[in-house]
Coordinates of C-alpha atoms in Angstrom, one line a residue:
M1 CA 0.0 0.0 0.0
A2 CA 1.3 3.5 -0.9
E3 CA 2.5 5.6 2.0
S4 CA 0.5 8.7 2.8
G5 CA 2.0 12.2 2.8
A6 CA 1.9 12.1 6.6
D7 CA 4.1 9.0 6.6
V8 CA 6.5 10.0 3.8
K9 CA 7.6 13.5 4.8
P10 CA 8.9 12.7 8.3
K11 CA 10.8 9.7 7.0
L12 CA 12.4 11.9 4.2
Q13 CA 13.2 14.6 6.8
D14 CA 15.2 12.0 8.8
E15 CA 17.0 10.9 5.7
I16 CA 17.8 14.5 4.8
R17 CA 19.1 15.2 8.2
A18 CA 21.4 12.1 8.1
Q19 CA 22.6 12.9 4.6
G20 CA 23.3 16.5 5.6
E21 CA 25.6 15.2 8.4
I22 CA 27.5 13.1 5.8
V23 CA 28.0 16.2 3.6
R24 CA 29.1 18.4 6.5
K25 CA 31.6 15.7 7.8
L26 CA 33.2 15.3 4.4
K27 CA 33.6 19.1 4.0
A28 CA 35.0 19.4 7.5
E29 CA 37.6 16.7 6.7
N30 CA 38.4 18.3 3.3
G31 CA 37.3 15.1 1.6
D32 CA 37.5 14.2 -2.0
A33 CA 35.7 16.8 -4.2
E34 CA 34.0 14.2 -6.4
K35 CA 32.8 12.3 -3.3
I36 CA 31.4 15.6 -1.8
K37 CA 29.6 16.4 -5.0
E38 CA 28.1 12.9 -5.1
E39 CA 26.8 13.2 -1.5
V40 CA 25.5 16.8 -2.2
D41 CA 23.6 15.5 -5.2
K42 CA 22.0 12.8 -3.0
L43 CA 21.0 15.5 -0.5
L44 CA 19.4 17.7 -3.1
A45 CA 17.5 14.7 -4.5
L46 CA 16.1 13.9 -1.1
K47 CA 15.0 17.5 -0.7
K48 CA 13.3 17.4 -4.1
L49 CA 11.5 14.2 -3.1
K50 CA 10.2 15.9 0.1
E51 CA 8.9 18.9 -2.0
D52 CA 7.1 16.6 -4.4
A53 CA 5.7 14.3 -1.7
P54 CA 1.9 14.6 -1.1
S55 CA 0.8 16.7 1.8
S56 CA -1.6 15.5 4.5
K57 CA -2.8 19.1 5.0
N58 CA -6.5 19.7 4.5
F59 CA -6.7 22.7 2.1
V60 CA -9.4 25.3 2.6
L61 CA -11.1 25.8 -0.7
K62 CA -11.6 29.6 -1.0
C63 CA -10.8 32.5 -3.3
P64 CA -7.9 34.6 -2.3
K65 CA -8.8 37.6 -0.1
G66 CA -10.2 40.5 -2.2
T67 CA -11.2 38.3 -5.1
K68 CA -14.3 36.2 -6.0
D69 CA -15.8 33.7 -8.5
Y70 CA -18.7 34.7 -10.7
T71 CA -21.6 32.5 -11.6
P72 CA -23.1 32.2 -15.1
L73 CA -25.9 34.5 -14.0
Q74 CA -23.4 37.2 -12.9
M75 CA -21.4 36.8 -16.0
A76 CA -24.5 37.2 -18.2
I77 CA -25.1 40.5 -16.5
R78 CA -21.5 41.5 -16.9
E79 CA -21.3 40.6 -20.5
S80 CA -24.5 42.7 -21.1
V81 CA -22.9 45.7 -19.4
F82 CA -19.7 45.3 -21.3
N83 CA -21.5 45.1 -24.6
T84 CA -23.4 48.3 -23.8
I85 CA -20.2 50.1 -22.9
I86 CA -18.1 48.8 -25.8
T87 CA -20.9 49.7 -28.3
C88 CA -20.8 53.3 -27.0
F89 CA -17.0 53.4 -27.2
K90 CA -17.1 52.1 -30.8
R91 CA -19.8 54.5 -31.7
H92 CA -17.4 57.3 -30.9
G93 CA -14.7 55.9 -33.1
A94 CA -12.5 54.2 -30.5
E95 CA -10.1 51.3 -31.2
T96 CA -8.8 49.0 -28.6
I97 CA -5.4 47.9 -27.4
D98 CA -4.0 45.5 -24.7
T99 CA -1.0 45.8 -22.5
P100 CA 0.7 43.2 -20.2
V101 CA -0.9 42.4 -16.8
F102 CA 2.5 43.2 -15.3
E103 CA 4.9 46.1 -16.0
L104 CA 8.5 46.8 -15.0
K105 CA 8.4 48.0 -11.5
E106 CA 10.2 51.3 -12.4
T107 CA 7.4 52.0 -14.9
L108 CA 4.8 52.1 -12.1
T109 CA 6.9 53.4 -9.2
G110 CA 6.2 57.0 -8.1
K111 CA 3.2 57.5 -10.5
Y112 CA 0.6 57.0 -7.8
G113 CA 1.9 59.0 -4.9
E114 CA 1.0 57.5 -1.6
D115 CA -1.0 54.7 -3.3
S116 CA 2.3 53.3 -4.7
K117 CA 2.4 51.2 -1.5
L118 CA -0.7 49.3 -2.9
I119 CA 1.2 48.0 -5.9
Y120 CA 1.7 44.2 -6.0
D121 CA 5.4 43.5 -6.5
L122 CA 6.5 40.2 -8.1
K123 CA 9.7 38.3 -7.5
D124 CA 12.8 39.0 -9.6
Q125 CA 12.2 37.3 -12.9
G126 CA 15.4 36.8 -14.9
G127 CA 16.8 40.1 -13.7
E128 CA 13.6 42.1 -14.2
L129 CA 11.7 43.6 -11.2
L130 CA 8.1 43.4 -12.1
S131 CA 4.8 44.6 -10.6
L132 CA 1.1 43.9 -11.4
R133 CA -0.6 46.9 -13.1
Y134 CA -2.4 49.2 -10.7
D135 CA -4.6 50.8 -13.3
L136 CA -4.8 51.1 -17.2
T137 CA -3.7 54.7 -17.4
V138 CA 0.0 54.5 -16.7
P139 CA 0.5 51.4 -19.0
F140 CA -1.4 53.4 -21.7
A141 CA 1.0 56.4 -21.2
R142 CA 4.0 54.0 -21.4
Y143 CA 2.5 52.5 -24.6
L144 CA 2.2 56.0 -26.2
A145 CA 5.8 57.0 -25.3
M146 CA 7.4 53.6 -26.3
N147 CA 5.6 53.4 -29.7
K148 CA 5.9 57.2 -30.4
V149 CA 2.1 57.4 -30.8
M150 CA 1.1 61.1 -31.0
N151 CA -2.7 60.6 -31.3
I152 CA -5.1 57.8 -30.7
K153 CA -8.7 57.3 -29.4
R154 CA -8.7 54.0 -27.6
Y155 CA -10.7 51.9 -25.1
H156 CA -9.2 49.2 -22.8
I157 CA -11.2 46.9 -20.6
A158 CA -9.0 44.6 -18.4
K159 CA -8.3 43.5 -14.8
V160 CA -6.0 45.5 -12.5
Y161 CA -4.6 44.7 -9.1
R162 CA -4.3 46.6 -5.8
R163 CA -2.9 45.4 -2.5
D164 CA -5.6 47.2 -0.7
N165 CA -7.7 46.4 2.3
P166 CA -10.7 44.8 0.5
A167 CA -14.2 45.7 1.4
M168 CA -16.2 43.3 -0.8
T169 CA -19.7 44.6 0.3
R170 CA -18.7 48.1 -0.8
G171 CA -17.2 47.0 -4.1
R172 CA -13.5 47.3 -3.2
F173 CA -11.5 44.3 -4.5
R174 CA -7.9 43.4 -5.0
E175 CA -8.6 42.1 -8.5
F176 CA -11.1 44.0 -10.5
Y177 CA -11.9 45.3 -14.0
Q178 CA -11.3 48.8 -15.2
C179 CA -13.1 50.2 -18.2
D180 CA -11.2 53.1 -19.8
F181 CA -11.8 55.4 -22.8
D182 CA -9.0 57.9 -23.7
I183 CA -8.3 60.5 -26.4
A184 CA -4.6 61.3 -26.8
G185 CA -3.3 64.0 -29.1
Q186 CA -3.0 67.8 -29.8
Y187 CA -6.5 69.1 -30.3
D188 CA -8.4 72.3 -29.8
P189 CA -9.3 73.0 -26.1
M190 CA -12.2 71.2 -24.5
I191 CA -13.5 69.3 -27.5
P192 CA -12.2 65.9 -26.5
D193 CA -13.0 66.7 -22.9
A194 CA -16.6 67.4 -23.8
E195 CA -16.9 64.1 -25.8
C196 CA -15.6 62.1 -22.7
I197 CA -18.4 63.7 -20.6
K198 CA -20.9 62.9 -23.4
I199 CA -19.8 59.2 -23.3
V200 CA -20.4 59.0 -19.6
T201 CA -24.0 60.4 -20.1
E202 CA -24.7 57.9 -22.9
I203 CA -23.5 54.9 -20.9
L204 CA -25.2 55.8 -17.6
S205 CA -28.5 56.5 -19.6
K206 CA -28.3 53.3 -21.5
L207 CA -27.7 51.2 -18.4
E208 CA -30.7 52.8 -16.8
L209 CA -29.1 53.1 -13.4
G210 CA -31.4 56.0 -12.4
D211 CA -30.9 59.7 -12.2
F212 CA -27.3 60.9 -12.2
V213 CA -25.3 64.0 -12.3
I214 CA -21.9 64.7 -13.9
K215 CA -19.7 66.8 -11.6
V216 CA -17.1 68.8 -13.4
N217 CA -14.2 70.7 -11.9
H218 CA -11.0 72.5 -13.0
R219 CA -8.0 73.5 -11.0
K220 CA -8.6 77.1 -12.0
L221 CA -12.1 76.9 -10.5
L222 CA -10.7 76.0 -7.1
D223 CA -8.0 78.6 -7.5
G224 CA -10.7 81.2 -8.2
M225 CA -12.9 80.1 -5.3
F226 CA -10.1 80.0 -2.7
A227 CA -8.8 83.4 -3.9
A228 CA -12.3 84.9 -3.7
C229 CA -12.7 83.5 -0.2
G230 CA -9.3 84.8 1.0
V231 CA -7.3 81.6 1.3
P232 CA -3.6 82.3 1.4
D233 CA -1.6 80.6 -1.5
D234 CA 0.5 78.6 1.0
K235 CA -2.7 77.0 2.4
F236 CA -4.3 76.1 -0.9
R237 CA -3.2 72.4 -1.0
T238 CA -4.1 71.7 2.6
I239 CA -7.5 73.4 2.4
C240 CA -8.2 71.5 -0.9
S241 CA -7.6 68.3 1.1
S242 CA -10.2 69.4 3.7
V243 CA -12.8 70.3 1.0
D244 CA -12.2 66.9 -0.6
K245 CA -13.8 65.2 2.5
L246 CA -17.2 66.8 1.9
D247 CA -18.6 63.7 0.2
K248 CA -17.8 61.6 3.3
T249 CA -18.5 63.9 6.2
F250 CA -20.4 67.1 7.3
W251 CA -19.6 70.7 6.6
E252 CA -19.3 71.5 10.3
D253 CA -16.6 68.9 10.7
V254 CA -14.7 70.2 7.6
R255 CA -15.0 73.8 8.9
T256 CA -13.6 72.8 12.3
E257 CA -10.6 71.1 10.7
M258 CA -9.8 74.1 8.5
I259 CA -9.9 76.5 11.3
E260 CA -8.5 74.6 14.3
E261 CA -6.0 72.2 12.6
K262 CA -5.1 74.2 9.5
K263 CA -5.4 77.7 11.1
L264 CA -7.6 79.2 8.3
D265 CA -9.3 82.5 9.1
P266 CA -12.9 81.6 10.2
E267 CA -14.2 84.3 7.8
A268 CA -12.5 82.6 4.8
A269 CA -13.9 79.2 6.0
D270 CA -17.4 80.6 6.1
K271 CA -17.1 82.0 2.6
I272 CA -16.1 78.6 1.4
G273 CA -19.1 77.2 3.1
K274 CA -21.4 79.4 1.1
Y275 CA -20.0 78.0 -2.1
V276 CA -20.1 74.4 -1.3
K277 CA -23.8 74.6 -0.4
L278 CA -24.7 76.1 -3.8
Q279 CA -25.1 72.9 -5.7
G280 CA -26.9 73.1 -9.0
K281 CA -26.8 76.8 -9.3
T282 CA -24.8 79.4 -11.3
V283 CA -22.5 81.3 -8.9
N284 CA -19.4 83.5 -9.2
S285 CA -18.0 82.9 -12.7
A286 CA -14.5 82.8 -11.3
C287 CA -15.4 79.7 -9.4
Y288 CA -18.3 77.8 -11.0
H289 CA -20.7 77.8 -13.9
T290 CA -23.5 75.6 -15.2
Y291 CA -22.0 73.8 -18.1
T292 CA -23.4 72.4 -21.4
T293 CA -21.7 71.4 -24.7
N294 CA -22.8 71.2 -28.3
F295 CA -22.8 67.4 -28.1
A296 CA -26.0 67.2 -26.0
S297 CA -28.1 69.4 -23.8
Y298 CA -27.4 67.7 -20.5
Y299 CA -27.0 69.3 -17.1
T300 CA -23.7 69.3 -15.4
E301 CA -23.2 70.2 -11.8
L302 CA -19.8 71.4 -10.8
S303 CA -18.3 69.6 -7.8
T304 CA -16.6 71.4 -5.0
R305 CA -14.1 68.6 -4.7
E306 CA -11.1 67.8 -6.8
S307 CA -9.2 64.6 -6.3
S308 CA -5.9 65.9 -4.9
K309 CA -4.3 62.5 -5.4
V310 CA -5.1 62.4 -9.1
S311 CA -4.2 66.1 -9.8
R312 CA -1.0 65.8 -7.9
V313 CA 0.3 62.6 -9.4
L314 CA -1.2 62.5 -12.9
L315 CA -1.2 66.3 -13.4
Y316 CA -4.9 66.5 -14.1
R317 CA -6.5 69.8 -14.9
V318 CA -10.2 69.2 -15.8
I319 CA -11.7 66.4 -13.8
Y320 CA -15.2 65.0 -13.8
E321 CA -17.2 62.4 -12.0
G322 CA -20.5 60.6 -12.6
V323 CA -22.6 60.2 -9.5
L324 CA -26.0 58.5 -9.1
K325 CA -28.4 60.9 -7.5
G326 CA -30.3 58.2 -5.6
F327 CA -28.9 58.2 -2.0
T328 CA -26.2 60.6 -2.9
H329 CA -24.5 62.5 -0.1
D330 CA -25.6 66.2 0.3
P331 CA -23.0 68.3 2.1
S332 CA -25.6 71.0 2.8
K333 CA -27.6 68.6 5.0
K334 CA -27.4 68.7 8.8
K335 CA -26.5 65.8 11.0
G336 CA -29.3 63.3 11.2
E337 CA -30.5 64.2 7.7
E338 CA -27.7 62.3 6.0
T339 CA -28.5 59.8 3.3
V340 CA -26.6 56.7 2.3
S341 CA -24.0 57.3 -0.4
V342 CA -24.0 55.2 -3.5
G343 CA -20.7 56.8 -4.6
S344 CA -19.2 57.6 -7.9
V345 CA -19.8 55.3 -10.9
A346 CA -17.5 57.1 -13.4
G347 CA -14.7 59.5 -13.3
G348 CA -11.9 61.0 -15.4
G349 CA -10.1 64.0 -16.6
R350 CA -7.0 65.4 -18.2
Y351 CA -3.4 64.1 -17.7
D352 CA -1.3 66.0 -20.1
G353 CA 2.0 65.5 -18.4
L354 CA 2.0 61.7 -17.8
V355 CA 3.3 60.6 -21.3
G356 CA 6.3 63.0 -21.0
M357 CA 7.4 61.2 -17.9
F358 CA 8.2 58.2 -20.1
D359 CA 9.4 59.8 -23.3
P360 CA 13.2 60.1 -23.4
K361 CA 12.9 63.5 -25.0
G362 CA 10.2 64.6 -22.6
R363 CA 7.7 65.0 -25.5
K364 CA 4.2 65.6 -24.2
V365 CA 1.1 64.1 -25.6
P366 CA -2.1 65.7 -24.2
C367 CA -4.5 63.1 -22.9
V368 CA -8.0 63.1 -21.5
G369 CA -10.1 60.1 -20.6
V370 CA -12.8 58.5 -18.5
S371 CA -13.1 55.3 -16.5
I372 CA -16.4 53.6 -15.8
G373 CA -16.7 52.3 -12.2
I374 CA -17.5 48.9 -13.7
E375 CA -17.5 46.8 -10.5
R376 CA -20.0 49.2 -8.8
V377 CA -22.2 49.2 -11.9
F378 CA -22.1 45.3 -11.8
A379 CA -23.1 45.3 -8.2
I380 CA -26.1 47.6 -8.8
M381 CA -27.2 45.6 -11.8
E382 CA -27.0 42.3 -10.0
A383 CA -28.9 43.7 -7.0
R384 CA -31.6 45.0 -9.3
A385 CA -31.9 41.6 -11.1
I386 CA -32.2 39.8 -7.7
A387 CA -34.8 42.2 -6.4
A388 CA -36.9 42.0 -9.6
K389 CA -36.6 38.2 -9.6
S390 CA -36.2 38.6 -13.4
K391 CA -35.3 35.6 -15.6
I392 CA -31.9 36.2 -17.1
R393 CA -30.6 33.9 -19.8
T394 CA -27.1 32.6 -19.3
T395 CA -26.7 31.2 -22.8
E396 CA -27.6 32.6 -26.3
T397 CA -29.0 29.4 -27.7
E398 CA -31.6 30.1 -30.4
V399 CA -32.8 26.6 -31.4
Y400 CA -33.0 23.3 -29.6
V401 CA -33.2 20.1 -31.8
V402 CA -35.8 17.7 -30.3
S403 CA -36.3 14.1 -31.3
A404 CA -39.9 12.9 -31.0
Q405 CA -38.9 9.2 -30.7
K406 CA -36.0 6.8 -30.2
G407 CA -33.2 6.0 -32.6
L408 CA -32.8 9.5 -34.2
L409 CA -29.5 10.5 -32.8
E410 CA -27.8 10.5 -36.3
E411 CA -30.7 12.7 -37.7
R412 CA -30.4 15.1 -34.8
L413 CA -26.7 15.4 -35.4
K414 CA -27.3 16.2 -39.1
L415 CA -29.8 18.9 -38.2
C416 CA -27.4 20.4 -35.7
R417 CA -24.6 20.5 -38.2
E418 CA -26.9 22.2 -40.7
L419 CA -27.9 24.8 -38.2
W420 CA -24.4 25.5 -36.9
D421 CA -23.2 25.9 -40.5
A422 CA -25.9 28.5 -41.0
N423 CA -24.5 30.3 -37.9
I424 CA -27.6 29.6 -35.8
K425 CA -26.9 29.0 -32.1
T426 CA -28.1 25.4 -31.5
E427 CA -28.2 22.8 -28.8
Q428 CA -29.4 19.2 -28.4
A429 CA -29.7 16.6 -25.7
Y430 CA -26.5 14.7 -24.8
K431 CA -28.4 11.4 -24.7
A432 CA -29.0 9.0 -27.5
N433 CA -32.7 8.6 -26.7
P434 CA -34.0 11.5 -24.6
K435 CA -37.6 11.8 -23.6
P436 CA -39.6 14.5 -25.6
L437 CA -41.0 16.0 -22.4
T438 CA -37.5 16.4 -20.9
Q439 CA -36.3 18.2 -24.0
F440 CA -39.2 20.6 -24.1
Q441 CA -38.8 21.4 -20.4
Y442 CA -35.1 22.2 -21.0
C443 CA -36.1 24.6 -23.8
E444 CA -38.5 26.5 -21.5
T445 CA -36.2 26.5 -18.5
A446 CA -33.2 27.8 -20.5
G447 CA -35.4 30.3 -22.4
I448 CA -34.5 28.9 -25.8
P449 CA -37.0 30.5 -28.2
L450 CA -37.4 27.8 -30.9
A451 CA -37.5 24.1 -31.0
V452 CA -37.0 22.0 -34.2
I453 CA -38.8 18.7 -33.8
I454 CA -38.1 15.6 -35.9
G455 CA -39.7 12.2 -36.0
Q456 CA -39.9 9.3 -38.5
S457 CA -42.8 11.0 -40.3
E458 CA -40.9 14.3 -40.6
I459 CA -37.8 12.5 -42.0
E460 CA -39.8 10.5 -44.6
N461 CA -41.8 13.6 -45.8
Q462 CA -38.8 16.0 -45.8
F463 CA -40.1 18.6 -43.3
V464 CA -39.5 19.6 -39.7
K465 CA -41.9 20.9 -37.0
L466 CA -41.0 24.4 -35.7
R467 CA -42.2 25.1 -32.2
N468 CA -42.3 28.5 -30.5
T469 CA -41.4 27.5 -26.9
V470 CA -43.2 30.5 -25.4
T471 CA -46.6 30.3 -27.1
R472 CA -46.2 26.5 -27.8
E473 CA -47.5 27.1 -31.4
E474 CA -46.2 24.6 -34.0
K475 CA -46.0 24.6 -37.7
N476 CA -44.6 22.3 -40.4
V477 CA -41.8 23.7 -42.5
P478 CA -40.2 22.0 -45.6
R479 CA -36.7 20.9 -44.8
D480 CA -35.2 23.0 -47.6
Q481 CA -36.8 26.1 -46.2
M482 CA -36.0 25.4 -42.6
I483 CA -33.0 27.8 -42.3
A484 CA -34.8 30.7 -43.9
E485 CA -37.9 30.2 -41.7
I486 CA -35.9 30.0 -38.5
K487 CA -34.0 33.2 -39.3
S488 CA -37.3 34.9 -40.1
E489 CA -38.8 33.8 -36.8
L490 CA -35.8 34.9 -34.8
E491 CA -35.8 38.3 -36.5
K492 CA -39.5 38.7 -35.5
M493 CA -38.7 37.8 -31.9
A494 CA -35.7 40.2 -31.8

């Protein structure tokens, strides 16, 4: 009987220990070099046997922290969302690229400020220090600089990795998808920026996530607001950091921090307070304005917050954020009136200086882009599907071939091949003689719209029976007209 891992490993460990003593003794006595090599090889062979020996440990079957598996139902929802987004990107003339899942560590280092500590570093691989990509923007900038691409409109949907503290219930993972659209090149001001905002409105409208608002900000808007409020130049960055907290806490707390911790004049703080409560209104033109573009007449609310991390590290100027209005935080509300925050579902902006960081000659390629918060969108769509108890198909099968009696496997296979060759998505039972009722039940459960039924009579008379699995209506169709009839029926259903 074969020894278990529990029996083998201790025995090998004893042999390794004894062999190690032999090697040490030979070396201490300055023994013959060939003999030492022979005994060292034996020691290494024993260690290899131990490594390969089966383990008696009971493994816990689980996904790594911060990751998860996705069911066919969840993947059906995800594919639907991706298709909607990709269709929008292509409608605006974007092409797609791909980049490696890992980059040279030096490519990523220092590009994310404090968040650089969240990068996953890999072991030295043949002299290269590598890291898993943290986002898709920095690899895109590296791609532009390396290939000397001066203009491109591209989208990229791929997984990224962050060594973060995961909060799965709030949509924060260590492995997750990013969904980016970017326009790189020297163009007239604000035209590409406006198209990026238009893309956000199209996607959020098409996904029917509810009312939303696009918040737009520019560094000059903050400069103007802080100057108008009397904030000293040397306090700009620190006050900006305080204002950045307004989507997470109350104005009273932010005001206290600015005055007590950052020593801002209370009068200046109160002036800032007036601005941050004026959401959805046109105020001092040096600070805010209600914004529309020629692409569409949609309303845009200017946010009082700018992501200091993004503007500092990636040199953003214009930034924007798509926020669902349902349950959105309102900084003008008092304590006790606070609503639950859904959070941002899209964001982006300009990063004109990033490509120049990689280019040997420092050539700049102006860039602007947007990223859809795809994981949060998935979570909303999945929750909605569960709440609605709606039937979601996890396959795209259009036709199911049903045999009405035994002994027709070969005929079913011929029919399937004919339908597959016509590019019709087709299935059949994986039994030689399935029961008709079982086949019909599968059609209805899987939501397959049409069934093609054959029996001995249909074969002899060269026709098939076409059944609508929803209405259960049936009609006879000549075999040579079957493909055209099926395509016609599918077109009507679509």
